[in-house]
mmCIF file of N, CA and C in Angstrom:
data_model
loop_
_atom_site.group_PDB
_atom_site.id
_atom_site.type_symbol
_atom_site.label_atom_id
_atom_site.label_comp_id
_atom_site.label_asym_id
_atom_site.label_seq_id
_atom_site.Cartn_x
_atom_site.Cartn_y
_atom_site.Cartn_z
ATOM 1 N N MET A 1 150.928 148.781 58.472
ATOM 2 C CA MET A 1 149.573 148.574 58.909
ATOM 3 C C MET A 1 149.523 147.780 60.221
ATOM 4 N N GLY A 2 150.368 146.760 60.332
ATOM 5 C CA GLY A 2 150.392 145.947 61.538
ATOM 6 C C GLY A 2 150.792 146.747 62.774
ATOM 7 N N GLN A 3 151.702 147.703 62.591
ATOM 8 C CA GLN A 3 152.121 148.525 63.726
ATOM 9 C C GLN A 3 150.973 149.410 64.206
ATOM 10 N N LEU A 4 150.179 149.939 63.272
ATOM 11 C CA LEU A 4 149.036 150.777 63.664
ATOM 12 C C LEU A 4 148.001 149.964 64.423
ATOM 13 N N ILE A 5 147.726 148.762 63.947
ATOM 14 C CA ILE A 5 146.763 147.902 64.641
ATOM 15 C C ILE A 5 147.317 147.517 66.006
ATOM 16 N N GLY A 6 148.599 147.184 66.062
ATOM 17 C CA GLY A 6 149.223 146.826 67.334
ATOM 18 C C GLY A 6 149.175 147.962 68.336
ATOM 19 N N ARG A 7 149.422 149.165 67.865
ATOM 20 C CA ARG A 7 149.352 150.326 68.758
ATOM 21 C C ARG A 7 147.937 150.562 69.234
ATOM 22 N N GLY A 8 146.971 150.390 68.353
ATOM 23 C CA GLY A 8 145.574 150.583 68.741
ATOM 24 C C GLY A 8 145.129 149.565 69.774
ATOM 25 N N VAL A 9 145.500 148.316 69.552
ATOM 26 C CA VAL A 9 145.154 147.263 70.500
ATOM 27 C C VAL A 9 145.879 147.499 71.828
ATOM 28 N N GLY A 10 147.141 147.901 71.758
ATOM 29 C CA GLY A 10 147.901 148.180 72.979
ATOM 30 C C GLY A 10 147.304 149.327 73.758
ATOM 31 N N THR A 11 146.871 150.362 73.057
ATOM 32 C CA THR A 11 146.234 151.505 73.723
ATOM 33 C C THR A 11 144.919 151.087 74.353
ATOM 34 N N LEU A 12 144.141 150.304 73.622
ATOM 35 C CA LEU A 12 142.866 149.807 74.163
ATOM 36 C C LEU A 12 143.122 148.945 75.398
ATOM 37 N N TRP A 13 144.120 148.091 75.325
ATOM 38 C CA TRP A 13 144.477 147.219 76.456
ATOM 39 C C TRP A 13 144.876 148.059 77.681
ATOM 40 N N MET A 14 145.641 149.122 77.435
ATOM 41 C CA MET A 14 146.060 149.997 78.525
ATOM 42 C C MET A 14 144.849 150.661 79.187
ATOM 43 N N PHE A 15 143.916 151.149 78.385
ATOM 44 C CA PHE A 15 142.730 151.783 78.940
ATOM 45 C C PHE A 15 141.870 150.786 79.707
ATOM 46 N N MET A 16 141.837 149.538 79.258
ATOM 47 C CA MET A 16 141.088 148.515 80.003
ATOM 48 C C MET A 16 141.715 148.280 81.369
ATOM 49 N N TRP A 17 143.054 148.250 81.436
ATOM 50 C CA TRP A 17 143.740 148.068 82.715
ATOM 51 C C TRP A 17 143.468 149.256 83.640
ATOM 52 N N ILE A 18 143.514 150.460 83.084
ATOM 53 C CA ILE A 18 143.248 151.661 83.885
ATOM 54 C C ILE A 18 141.810 151.645 84.390
ATOM 55 N N LEU A 19 140.872 151.298 83.513
ATOM 56 C CA LEU A 19 139.466 151.230 83.920
ATOM 57 C C LEU A 19 139.263 150.195 85.016
ATOM 58 N N GLY A 20 139.898 149.038 84.869
ATOM 59 C CA GLY A 20 139.800 148.005 85.905
ATOM 60 C C GLY A 20 140.330 148.486 87.247
ATOM 61 N N GLY A 21 141.460 149.168 87.216
ATOM 62 C CA GLY A 21 142.027 149.710 88.456
ATOM 63 C C GLY A 21 141.131 150.758 89.085
ATOM 64 N N LEU A 22 140.549 151.606 88.250
ATOM 65 C CA LEU A 22 139.625 152.619 88.775
ATOM 66 C C LEU A 22 138.386 151.979 89.378
ATOM 67 N N LEU A 23 137.868 150.934 88.733
ATOM 68 C CA LEU A 23 136.697 150.250 89.287
ATOM 69 C C LEU A 23 137.014 149.612 90.636
ATOM 70 N N TRP A 24 138.209 149.002 90.760
ATOM 71 C CA TRP A 24 138.611 148.421 92.047
ATOM 72 C C TRP A 24 138.717 149.518 93.110
ATOM 73 N N ALA A 25 139.265 150.670 92.737
ATOM 74 C CA ALA A 25 139.401 151.773 93.693
ATOM 75 C C ALA A 25 138.035 152.293 94.124
ATOM 76 N N VAL A 26 137.127 152.481 93.176
ATOM 77 C CA VAL A 26 135.779 152.956 93.510
ATOM 78 C C VAL A 26 135.068 151.933 94.399
ATOM 79 N N ALA A 27 135.197 150.659 94.073
ATOM 80 C CA ALA A 27 134.576 149.620 94.899
ATOM 81 C C ALA A 27 135.149 149.645 96.314
ATOM 82 N N GLY A 28 136.448 149.827 96.437
ATOM 83 C CA GLY A 28 137.066 149.902 97.762
ATOM 84 C C GLY A 28 136.577 151.092 98.566
ATOM 85 N N ILE A 29 136.437 152.232 97.915
ATOM 86 C CA ILE A 29 135.918 153.427 98.603
ATOM 87 C C ILE A 29 134.480 153.194 99.049
ATOM 88 N N MET A 30 133.686 152.569 98.183
ATOM 89 C CA MET A 30 132.297 152.298 98.538
ATOM 90 C C MET A 30 132.203 151.309 99.696
ATOM 91 N N ILE A 31 133.078 150.311 99.705
ATOM 92 C CA ILE A 31 133.083 149.331 100.792
ATOM 93 C C ILE A 31 133.404 150.019 102.114
ATOM 94 N N ARG A 32 134.357 150.943 102.111
ATOM 95 C CA ARG A 32 134.707 151.661 103.345
ATOM 96 C C ARG A 32 133.518 152.413 103.915
ATOM 97 N N GLY A 33 132.575 152.824 103.061
ATOM 98 C CA GLY A 33 131.377 153.518 103.510
ATOM 99 C C GLY A 33 130.177 152.598 103.655
ATOM 100 N N PHE A 34 130.404 151.283 103.536
ATOM 101 C CA PHE A 34 129.347 150.273 103.608
ATOM 102 C C PHE A 34 128.230 150.541 102.608
ATOM 103 N N LYS A 35 128.615 150.870 101.390
ATOM 104 C CA LYS A 35 127.663 151.090 100.302
ATOM 105 C C LYS A 35 128.086 150.264 99.096
ATOM 106 N N GLY A 36 127.135 149.922 98.250
ATOM 107 C CA GLY A 36 127.437 149.273 96.988
ATOM 108 C C GLY A 36 128.010 147.881 97.099
ATOM 109 N N ARG A 37 127.465 147.052 97.974
ATOM 110 C CA ARG A 37 127.986 145.693 98.148
ATOM 111 C C ARG A 37 127.876 144.891 96.851
ATOM 112 N N GLY A 38 126.746 144.981 96.158
ATOM 113 C CA GLY A 38 126.568 144.254 94.900
ATOM 114 C C GLY A 38 127.542 144.710 93.829
ATOM 115 N N PHE A 39 127.746 146.025 93.735
ATOM 116 C CA PHE A 39 128.710 146.575 92.782
ATOM 117 C C PHE A 39 130.110 146.060 93.098
ATOM 118 N N ALA A 40 130.464 146.078 94.371
ATOM 119 C CA ALA A 40 131.803 145.629 94.777
ATOM 120 C C ALA A 40 132.000 144.152 94.451
ATOM 121 N N ILE A 41 130.996 143.333 94.698
ATOM 122 C CA ILE A 41 131.101 141.906 94.395
ATOM 123 C C ILE A 41 131.286 141.701 92.895
ATOM 124 N N ALA A 42 130.533 142.440 92.076
ATOM 125 C CA ALA A 42 130.650 142.318 90.623
ATOM 126 C C ALA A 42 132.047 142.735 90.143
ATOM 127 N N VAL A 43 132.570 143.831 90.684
ATOM 128 C CA VAL A 43 133.901 144.297 90.285
ATOM 129 C C VAL A 43 134.970 143.298 90.706
ATOM 130 N N ILE A 44 134.826 142.729 91.881
ATOM 131 C CA ILE A 44 135.813 141.757 92.359
ATOM 132 C C ILE A 44 135.808 140.510 91.491
ATOM 133 N N ILE A 45 134.625 140.014 91.161
ATOM 134 C CA ILE A 45 134.544 138.828 90.308
ATOM 135 C C ILE A 45 135.120 139.122 88.927
ATOM 136 N N ALA A 46 134.808 140.292 88.372
ATOM 137 C CA ALA A 46 135.367 140.668 87.062
ATOM 138 C C ALA A 46 136.888 140.773 87.132
ATOM 139 N N GLY A 47 137.421 141.257 88.249
ATOM 140 C CA GLY A 47 138.860 141.373 88.405
ATOM 141 C C GLY A 47 139.565 140.035 88.563
ATOM 142 N N MET A 48 138.811 139.020 88.935
ATOM 143 C CA MET A 48 139.396 137.695 89.114
ATOM 144 C C MET A 48 139.473 136.913 87.803
ATOM 145 N N ILE A 49 138.834 137.412 86.760
ATOM 146 C CA ILE A 49 138.884 136.747 85.461
ATOM 147 C C ILE A 49 140.229 137.067 84.813
ATOM 148 N N PRO A 50 140.958 136.057 84.370
ATOM 149 C CA PRO A 50 142.271 136.341 83.775
ATOM 150 C C PRO A 50 142.138 137.127 82.477
ATOM 151 N N CYS A 51 142.924 138.179 82.366
ATOM 152 C CA CYS A 51 142.857 139.026 81.174
ATOM 153 C C CYS A 51 143.921 138.662 80.157
ATOM 154 N N CYS A 52 144.945 137.973 80.576
ATOM 155 C CA CYS A 52 145.980 137.561 79.634
ATOM 156 C C CYS A 52 145.777 136.071 79.370
ATOM 157 N N LEU A 53 145.052 135.774 78.326
ATOM 158 C CA LEU A 53 144.622 134.409 78.072
ATOM 159 C C LEU A 53 145.739 133.505 77.558
ATOM 160 N N ALA A 54 146.790 134.090 77.038
ATOM 161 C CA ALA A 54 147.868 133.272 76.492
ATOM 162 C C ALA A 54 148.642 132.550 77.599
ATOM 163 N N HIS A 55 148.749 133.169 78.750
ATOM 164 C CA HIS A 55 149.463 132.571 79.869
ATOM 165 C C HIS A 55 148.967 133.224 81.155
ATOM 166 N N LEU A 56 149.152 132.542 82.240
ATOM 167 C CA LEU A 56 148.759 133.104 83.537
ATOM 168 C C LEU A 56 149.869 134.031 84.013
ATOM 169 N N CYS A 57 149.546 135.298 84.130
ATOM 170 C CA CYS A 57 150.563 136.262 84.536
ATOM 171 C C CYS A 57 150.483 136.499 86.049
ATOM 172 N N CYS A 58 151.517 137.090 86.595
ATOM 173 C CA CYS A 58 151.604 137.262 88.040
ATOM 174 C C CYS A 58 150.527 138.211 88.565
ATOM 175 N N THR A 59 150.099 139.172 87.767
ATOM 176 C CA THR A 59 149.063 140.086 88.258
ATOM 177 C C THR A 59 147.732 139.370 88.418
ATOM 178 N N TRP A 60 147.442 138.406 87.559
ATOM 179 C CA TRP A 60 146.201 137.664 87.699
ATOM 180 C C TRP A 60 146.211 136.827 88.978
ATOM 181 N N VAL A 61 147.331 136.211 89.280
ATOM 182 C CA VAL A 61 147.433 135.416 90.508
ATOM 183 C C VAL A 61 147.224 136.315 91.725
ATOM 184 N N PHE A 62 147.782 137.511 91.699
ATOM 185 C CA PHE A 62 147.586 138.470 92.784
ATOM 186 C C PHE A 62 146.113 138.863 92.894
ATOM 187 N N ASN A 63 145.482 139.185 91.755
ATOM 188 C CA ASN A 63 144.064 139.551 91.757
ATOM 189 C C ASN A 63 143.197 138.404 92.248
ATOM 190 N N LEU A 64 143.545 137.181 91.898
ATOM 191 C CA LEU A 64 142.780 136.030 92.343
ATOM 192 C C LEU A 64 142.827 135.898 93.859
ATOM 193 N N GLY A 65 144.011 136.025 94.433
ATOM 194 C CA GLY A 65 144.139 135.924 95.888
ATOM 195 C C GLY A 65 143.392 137.028 96.618
ATOM 196 N N ILE A 66 143.569 138.261 96.177
ATOM 197 C CA ILE A 66 142.871 139.387 96.798
ATOM 198 C C ILE A 66 141.375 139.256 96.589
ATOM 199 N N GLY A 67 140.948 138.805 95.410
ATOM 200 C CA GLY A 67 139.525 138.655 95.113
ATOM 201 C C GLY A 67 138.860 137.612 95.994
ATOM 202 N N ILE A 68 139.508 136.478 96.188
ATOM 203 C CA ILE A 68 138.948 135.437 97.054
ATOM 204 C C ILE A 68 138.819 135.958 98.482
ATOM 205 N N TRP A 69 139.854 136.622 98.959
ATOM 206 C CA TRP A 69 139.801 137.181 100.308
ATOM 207 C C TRP A 69 138.673 138.208 100.427
ATOM 208 N N ALA A 70 138.527 139.088 99.436
ATOM 209 C CA ALA A 70 137.492 140.123 99.479
ATOM 210 C C ALA A 70 136.101 139.510 99.450
ATOM 211 N N LEU A 71 135.901 138.470 98.646
ATOM 212 C CA LEU A 71 134.589 137.827 98.610
ATOM 213 C C LEU A 71 134.262 137.140 99.935
ATOM 214 N N ILE A 72 135.260 136.529 100.548
ATOM 215 C CA ILE A 72 135.033 135.910 101.864
ATOM 216 C C ILE A 72 134.598 136.972 102.865
ATOM 217 N N VAL A 73 135.264 138.121 102.850
ATOM 218 C CA VAL A 73 134.912 139.205 103.775
ATOM 219 C C VAL A 73 133.522 139.753 103.467
ATOM 220 N N LEU A 74 133.204 139.972 102.195
ATOM 221 C CA LEU A 74 131.907 140.553 101.838
ATOM 222 C C LEU A 74 130.743 139.599 102.094
ATOM 223 N N PHE A 75 130.988 138.294 102.053
ATOM 224 C CA PHE A 75 129.920 137.339 102.335
ATOM 225 C C PHE A 75 129.868 136.920 103.800
ATOM 226 N N ASN A 76 130.747 137.474 104.620
ATOM 227 C CA ASN A 76 130.714 137.239 106.061
ATOM 228 C C ASN A 76 129.421 137.814 106.625
ATOM 229 N N GLY A 77 128.819 137.144 107.568
ATOM 230 C CA GLY A 77 127.550 137.581 108.139
ATOM 231 C C GLY A 77 127.607 138.958 108.775
ATOM 232 N N ASP A 78 128.672 139.248 109.524
ATOM 233 C CA ASP A 78 128.796 140.557 110.169
ATOM 234 C C ASP A 78 128.921 141.671 109.134
ATOM 235 N N THR A 79 129.665 141.416 108.073
ATOM 236 C CA THR A 79 129.837 142.430 107.046
ATOM 237 C C THR A 79 128.534 142.679 106.300
ATOM 238 N N ALA A 80 127.821 141.617 105.967
ATOM 239 C CA ALA A 80 126.523 141.777 105.293
ATOM 240 C C ALA A 80 125.547 142.538 106.187
ATOM 241 N N GLU A 81 125.585 142.259 107.477
ATOM 242 C CA GLU A 81 124.721 142.978 108.427
ATOM 243 C C GLU A 81 125.095 144.459 108.483
ATOM 244 N N ALA A 82 126.380 144.762 108.420
ATOM 245 C CA ALA A 82 126.815 146.161 108.442
ATOM 246 C C ALA A 82 126.313 146.901 107.198
ATOM 247 N N PHE A 83 126.354 146.256 106.042
ATOM 248 C CA PHE A 83 125.826 146.880 104.828
ATOM 249 C C PHE A 83 124.315 147.103 104.952
ATOM 250 N N ASN A 84 123.608 146.146 105.549
ATOM 251 C CA ASN A 84 122.166 146.302 105.744
ATOM 252 C C ASN A 84 121.855 147.434 106.715
ATOM 253 N N GLU A 85 122.644 147.553 107.772
ATOM 254 C CA GLU A 85 122.449 148.648 108.722
ATOM 255 C C GLU A 85 122.675 149.996 108.055
ATOM 256 N N ARG A 86 123.698 150.081 107.214
ATOM 257 C CA ARG A 86 123.984 151.328 106.503
ATOM 258 C C ARG A 86 122.840 151.680 105.561
ATOM 259 N N ALA A 87 122.262 150.664 104.917
ATOM 260 C CA ALA A 87 121.134 150.896 104.009
ATOM 261 C C ALA A 87 119.896 151.352 104.765
ATOM 262 N N SER A 88 119.782 150.947 106.029
ATOM 263 C CA SER A 88 118.612 151.350 106.821
ATOM 264 C C SER A 88 118.800 152.708 107.489
ATOM 265 N N GLY A 89 119.946 153.348 107.290
ATOM 266 C CA GLY A 89 120.124 154.713 107.766
ATOM 267 C C GLY A 89 121.172 154.924 108.839
ATOM 268 N N SER A 90 121.834 153.889 109.297
ATOM 269 C CA SER A 90 122.876 154.051 110.308
ATOM 270 C C SER A 90 124.104 154.702 109.670
ATOM 271 N N THR A 91 124.856 155.413 110.483
ATOM 272 C CA THR A 91 126.091 156.018 109.989
ATOM 273 C C THR A 91 127.241 155.021 110.118
ATOM 274 N N VAL A 92 128.331 155.308 109.428
ATOM 275 C CA VAL A 92 129.507 154.441 109.484
ATOM 276 C C VAL A 92 130.055 154.403 110.911
ATOM 277 N N ASP A 93 130.071 155.548 111.587
ATOM 278 C CA ASP A 93 130.583 155.590 112.967
ATOM 279 C C ASP A 93 129.733 154.733 113.897
ATOM 280 N N GLU A 94 128.429 154.734 113.704
ATOM 281 C CA GLU A 94 127.564 153.894 114.535
ATOM 282 C C GLU A 94 127.835 152.417 114.284
ATOM 283 N N ILE A 95 128.030 152.060 113.044
ATOM 284 C CA ILE A 95 128.299 150.659 112.699
ATOM 285 C C ILE A 95 129.644 150.217 113.258
ATOM 286 N N LEU A 96 130.657 151.053 113.112
ATOM 287 C CA LEU A 96 131.990 150.697 113.601
ATOM 288 C C LEU A 96 132.071 150.746 115.108
ATOM 289 N N GLY A 97 131.200 151.500 115.749
ATOM 290 C CA GLY A 97 131.234 151.643 117.194
ATOM 291 C C GLY A 97 130.546 150.519 117.948
ATOM 292 N N ARG A 98 129.802 149.681 117.250
ATOM 293 C CA ARG A 98 129.088 148.614 117.974
ATOM 294 C C ARG A 98 130.047 147.530 118.419
ATOM 295 N N ASP A 99 129.674 146.820 119.443
ATOM 296 C CA ASP A 99 130.540 145.796 120.031
ATOM 297 C C ASP A 99 130.751 144.629 119.076
ATOM 298 N N GLY A 100 131.964 144.166 119.026
ATOM 299 C CA GLY A 100 132.295 142.968 118.283
ATOM 300 C C GLY A 100 132.578 143.177 116.808
ATOM 301 N N PHE A 101 132.420 144.389 116.295
ATOM 302 C CA PHE A 101 132.686 144.594 114.875
ATOM 303 C C PHE A 101 134.083 145.151 114.699
ATOM 304 N N GLU A 102 134.854 144.499 113.860
ATOM 305 C CA GLU A 102 136.206 144.957 113.553
ATOM 306 C C GLU A 102 136.306 145.174 112.067
ATOM 307 N N PHE A 103 136.967 146.268 111.691
ATOM 308 C CA PHE A 103 137.105 146.578 110.277
ATOM 309 C C PHE A 103 138.556 146.724 109.949
#
């Protein structure tokens, strides 16, 4: 019985990791198109929460570093302005083509 429960929990854990990775990928794709800033922030914060509560694993430390960097970039004034411009109808090429913006 314990092996069946262990396998079920392990399978569930695996699907949670896959779902988390897919959410990070979708958020990254949306960021490249200057869409879904709120969704991306939520996914990044969720990814920064440690999933292995028994000990701090190396993947959590990596996610924490990348998450902090991503939040700094997303809360940057120029980046927030680019998301607002995209929401008002500008294209990605127009946003990237303006002076002083680097992506």
